[in-house]
Coordinates of C-alpha atoms in Angstrom, one line a residue:
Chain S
X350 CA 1.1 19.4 3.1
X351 CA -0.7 16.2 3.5
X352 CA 0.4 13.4 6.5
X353 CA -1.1 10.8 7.9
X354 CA -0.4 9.9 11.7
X355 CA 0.2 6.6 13.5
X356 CA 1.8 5.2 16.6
X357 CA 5.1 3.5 15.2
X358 CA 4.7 0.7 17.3
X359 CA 1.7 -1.4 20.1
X360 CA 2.1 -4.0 22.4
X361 CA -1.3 -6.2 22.9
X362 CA -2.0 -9.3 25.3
X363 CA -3.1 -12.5 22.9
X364 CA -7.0 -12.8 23.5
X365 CA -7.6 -9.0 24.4
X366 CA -8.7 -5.8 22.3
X367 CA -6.7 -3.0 20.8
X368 CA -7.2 0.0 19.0
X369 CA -5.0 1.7 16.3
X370 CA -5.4 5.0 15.7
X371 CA -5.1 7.1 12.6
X372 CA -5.2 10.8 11.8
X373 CA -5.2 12.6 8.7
X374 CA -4.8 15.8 7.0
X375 CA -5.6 15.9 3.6
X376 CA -6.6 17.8 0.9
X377 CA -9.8 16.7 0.6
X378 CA -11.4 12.8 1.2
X379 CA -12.9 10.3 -0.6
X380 CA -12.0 7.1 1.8
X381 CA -9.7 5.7 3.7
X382 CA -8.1 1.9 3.5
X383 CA -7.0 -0.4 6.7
X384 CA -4.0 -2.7 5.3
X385 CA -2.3 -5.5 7.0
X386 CA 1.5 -6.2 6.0
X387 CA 3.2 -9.4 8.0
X388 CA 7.4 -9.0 7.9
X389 CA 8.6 -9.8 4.3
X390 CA 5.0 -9.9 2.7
X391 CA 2.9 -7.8 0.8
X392 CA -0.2 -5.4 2.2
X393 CA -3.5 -7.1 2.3
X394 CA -6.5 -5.0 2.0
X395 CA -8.6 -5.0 5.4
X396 CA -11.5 -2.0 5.4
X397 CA -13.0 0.6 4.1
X398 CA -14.6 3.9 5.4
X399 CA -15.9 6.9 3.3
X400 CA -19.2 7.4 5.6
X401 CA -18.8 8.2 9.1
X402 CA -19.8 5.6 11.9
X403 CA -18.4 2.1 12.0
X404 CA -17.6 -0.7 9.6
X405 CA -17.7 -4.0 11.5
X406 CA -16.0 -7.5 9.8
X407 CA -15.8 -10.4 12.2
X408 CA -12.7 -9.7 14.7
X409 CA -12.5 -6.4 13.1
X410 CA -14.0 -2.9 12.9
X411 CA -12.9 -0.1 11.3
X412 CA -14.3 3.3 12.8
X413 CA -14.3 7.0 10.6
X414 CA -14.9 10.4 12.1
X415 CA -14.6 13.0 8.8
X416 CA -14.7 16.3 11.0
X417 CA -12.3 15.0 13.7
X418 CA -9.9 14.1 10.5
X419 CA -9.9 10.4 12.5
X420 CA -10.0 6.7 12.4
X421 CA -9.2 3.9 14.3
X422 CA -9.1 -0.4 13.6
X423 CA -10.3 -2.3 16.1
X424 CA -8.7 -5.7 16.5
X425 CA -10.7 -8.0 18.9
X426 CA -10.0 -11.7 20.5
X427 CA -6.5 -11.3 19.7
X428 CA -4.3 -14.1 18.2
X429 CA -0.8 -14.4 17.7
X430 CA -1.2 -14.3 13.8
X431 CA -2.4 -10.5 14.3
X432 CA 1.6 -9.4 14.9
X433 CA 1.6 -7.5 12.1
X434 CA 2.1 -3.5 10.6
X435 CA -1.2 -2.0 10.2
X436 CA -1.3 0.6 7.0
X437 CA -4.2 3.8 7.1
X438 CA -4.0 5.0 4.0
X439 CA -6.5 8.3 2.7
X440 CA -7.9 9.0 -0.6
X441 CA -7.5 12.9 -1.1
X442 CA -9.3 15.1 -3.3
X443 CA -7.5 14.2 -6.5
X444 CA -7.9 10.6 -6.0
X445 CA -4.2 9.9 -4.7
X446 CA -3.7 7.6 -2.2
X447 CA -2.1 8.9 0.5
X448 CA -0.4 6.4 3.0
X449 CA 0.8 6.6 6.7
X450 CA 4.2 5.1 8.0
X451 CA 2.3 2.4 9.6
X452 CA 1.9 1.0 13.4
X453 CA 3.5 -2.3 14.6
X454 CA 1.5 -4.2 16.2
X455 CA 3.4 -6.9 18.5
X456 CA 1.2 -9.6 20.3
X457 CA 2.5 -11.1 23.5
X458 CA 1.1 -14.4 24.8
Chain H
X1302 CA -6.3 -13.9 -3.7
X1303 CA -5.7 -11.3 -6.9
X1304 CA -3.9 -12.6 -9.7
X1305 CA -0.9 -10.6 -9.3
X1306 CA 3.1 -12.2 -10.2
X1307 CA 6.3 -9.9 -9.4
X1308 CA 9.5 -10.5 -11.4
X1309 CA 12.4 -11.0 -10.6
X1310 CA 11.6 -11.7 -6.7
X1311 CA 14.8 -10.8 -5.7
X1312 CA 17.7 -9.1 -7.6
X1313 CA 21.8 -7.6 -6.4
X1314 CA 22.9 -5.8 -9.2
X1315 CA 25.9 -2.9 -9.4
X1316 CA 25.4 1.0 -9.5
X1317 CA 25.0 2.5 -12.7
X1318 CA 23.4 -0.9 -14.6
X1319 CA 20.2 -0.5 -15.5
X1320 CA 17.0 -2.6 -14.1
X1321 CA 13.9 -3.9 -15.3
X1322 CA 11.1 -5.3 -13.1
X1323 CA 7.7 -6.3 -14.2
X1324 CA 4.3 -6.7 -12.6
X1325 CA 2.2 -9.1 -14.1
X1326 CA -1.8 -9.3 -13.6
X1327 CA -4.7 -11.6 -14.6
X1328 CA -7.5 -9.9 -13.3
X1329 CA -7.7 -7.3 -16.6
X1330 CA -7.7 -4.1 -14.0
X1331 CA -7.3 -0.9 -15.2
X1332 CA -5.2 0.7 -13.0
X1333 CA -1.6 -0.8 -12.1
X1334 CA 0.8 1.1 -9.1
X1335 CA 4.8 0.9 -8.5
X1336 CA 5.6 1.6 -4.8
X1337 CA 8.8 1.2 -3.3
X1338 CA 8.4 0.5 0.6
X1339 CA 12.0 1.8 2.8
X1340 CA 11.7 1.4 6.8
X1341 CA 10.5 4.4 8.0
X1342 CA 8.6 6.0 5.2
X1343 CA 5.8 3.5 4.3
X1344 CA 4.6 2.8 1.0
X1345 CA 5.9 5.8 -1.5
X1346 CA 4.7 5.5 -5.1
X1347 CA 6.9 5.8 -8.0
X1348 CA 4.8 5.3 -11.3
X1349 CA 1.0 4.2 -11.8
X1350 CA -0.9 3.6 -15.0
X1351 CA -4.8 4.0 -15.8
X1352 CA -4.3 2.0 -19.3
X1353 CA -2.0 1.2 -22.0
X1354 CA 0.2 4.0 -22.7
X1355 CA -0.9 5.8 -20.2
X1356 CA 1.0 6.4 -17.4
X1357 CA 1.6 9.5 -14.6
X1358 CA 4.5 10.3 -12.3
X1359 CA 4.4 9.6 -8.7
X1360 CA 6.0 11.3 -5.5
X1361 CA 9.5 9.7 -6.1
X1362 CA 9.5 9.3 -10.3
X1363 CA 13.1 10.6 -10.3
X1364 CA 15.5 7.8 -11.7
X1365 CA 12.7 5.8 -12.9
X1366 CA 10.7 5.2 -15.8
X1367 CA 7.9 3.0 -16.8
X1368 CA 5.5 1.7 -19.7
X1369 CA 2.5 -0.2 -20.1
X1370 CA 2.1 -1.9 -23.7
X1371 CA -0.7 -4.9 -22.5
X1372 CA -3.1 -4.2 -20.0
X1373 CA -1.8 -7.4 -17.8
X1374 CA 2.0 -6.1 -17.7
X1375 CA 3.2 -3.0 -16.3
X1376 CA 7.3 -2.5 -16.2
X1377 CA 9.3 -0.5 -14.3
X1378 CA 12.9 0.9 -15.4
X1379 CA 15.5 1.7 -13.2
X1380 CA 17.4 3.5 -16.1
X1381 CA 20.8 3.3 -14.3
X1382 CA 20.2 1.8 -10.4
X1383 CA 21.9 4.1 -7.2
X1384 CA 22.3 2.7 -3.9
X1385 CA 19.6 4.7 -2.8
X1386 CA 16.9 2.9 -5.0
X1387 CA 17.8 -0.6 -2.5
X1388 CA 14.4 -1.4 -1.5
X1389 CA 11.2 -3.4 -1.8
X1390 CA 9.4 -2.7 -4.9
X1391 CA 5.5 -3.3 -5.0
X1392 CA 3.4 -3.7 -7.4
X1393 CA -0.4 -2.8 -7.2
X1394 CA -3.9 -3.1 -9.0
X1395 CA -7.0 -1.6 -8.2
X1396 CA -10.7 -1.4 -10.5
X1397 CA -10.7 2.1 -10.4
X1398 CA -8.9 5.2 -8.3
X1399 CA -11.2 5.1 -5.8
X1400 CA -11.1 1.0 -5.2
X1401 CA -9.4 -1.1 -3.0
X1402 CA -5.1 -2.1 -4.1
X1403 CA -4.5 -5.6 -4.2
X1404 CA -0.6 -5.9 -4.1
X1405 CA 1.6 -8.4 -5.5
X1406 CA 4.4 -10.2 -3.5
X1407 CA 7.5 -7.8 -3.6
X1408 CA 10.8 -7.8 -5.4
X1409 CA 13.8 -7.1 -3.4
X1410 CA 16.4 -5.5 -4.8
X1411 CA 19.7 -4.7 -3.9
X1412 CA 21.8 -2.1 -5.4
X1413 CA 25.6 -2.7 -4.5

């Protein structure tokens, strides 16, 4: 079967640096997606990876590692808007999108 | 911001009537997405659509039933709504299947 793993839920100081993981098993890849969903709105398209290394847009960077099956989103400079869900989400073989449950970010002042 | 418009935005209606909800886009995108988002599981899709009158099944079809006529509208059917279909509905474009989704705002709807 395919899954996509996240931590459920983070806690994060406002004006410090956390990283959300992701793991995936798929069958097959041809990207991955960073989402962010605020309570009560829609997803909002963030990142995306389909080469290895790091992706780097203003306070955040998105990271890929294809043989380790792993990503992470790196939120920097923290502000109280960031308290959000943040969706990985894989594009398998057969070009379905493939999403995880999401991880909860809370930010504390 | 995509050009994307939900219909109703929120709806209560009784089990066994049947429910229409329709995703509306300006942005003339091929491909169009139903998702329905429950606490818990994440974004599960329903329907999706790569052009008029063409449509394919999703992970959780059952119950449901769509169709594409314009490019700009894509509807979804709940033919006769369960309690179990209470949820956020989503609707979704992208370019292509390998692009980025750019969702719409949500209908919530309540099944009593």
């Amino acid at each position: 079967g395919q899954n996509i793993d996240q931590p459920t839920e983070m806690t994060a100081t406002e004006g410090a640096i956390v990283q959300i993981n992701c793991t995936y098993q798929t069958s097959g890849f041809n990207g991955l997606f960073w989402y962010q969903q605020h309570a009560g709105e829609a997803p909002t398209f963030l990142s995306y990876n389909v080469l290895d290394g790091l992706e780097e847009k203003g306070r955040f960077s998105s990271f890929l590692s294809r043989s380790k099956g792993y990503s992470y989103l790196l939120l920097k400079e923290l502000q109280m808007k960031d308290s959000a869900s943040y969706l990985c989400a894989v594009i398998d073989s057969n070009y379905q999108l493939i999403w995880g449950a999401g991880t909860k970010l809370i930010i504390k002042p | 911001d995509a050009g994307i418009t939900q219909s109703p935005r929120h709806k209560v209606t009784e089990t066994g009537t049947p429910v229409t909800l329709r995703c509306h886009q300006t942005e003339n995108h091929r491909y169009m997405y139903w998702y329905r988002q429950d606490p818990g599981h994440g974004l599960r899709l329903i329907h999706y659509s790569y052009g008029v009158k063409d449509t394919d099944k999703g992970e959780v079809s059952d119950g449901y039933s769509v169709s594409r006529s314009k490019t700009e509208d894509f509807l979804l059917t709940l033919e006769s709504a369960t309690s179990s279909q209470t949820s956020v509905y989503f609707c979704a474009i992208s370019e292509s299947e390998e692009n980025e989704q750019y969702f719409g705002p949500g209908t919530r709807l309540t099944v009593t």
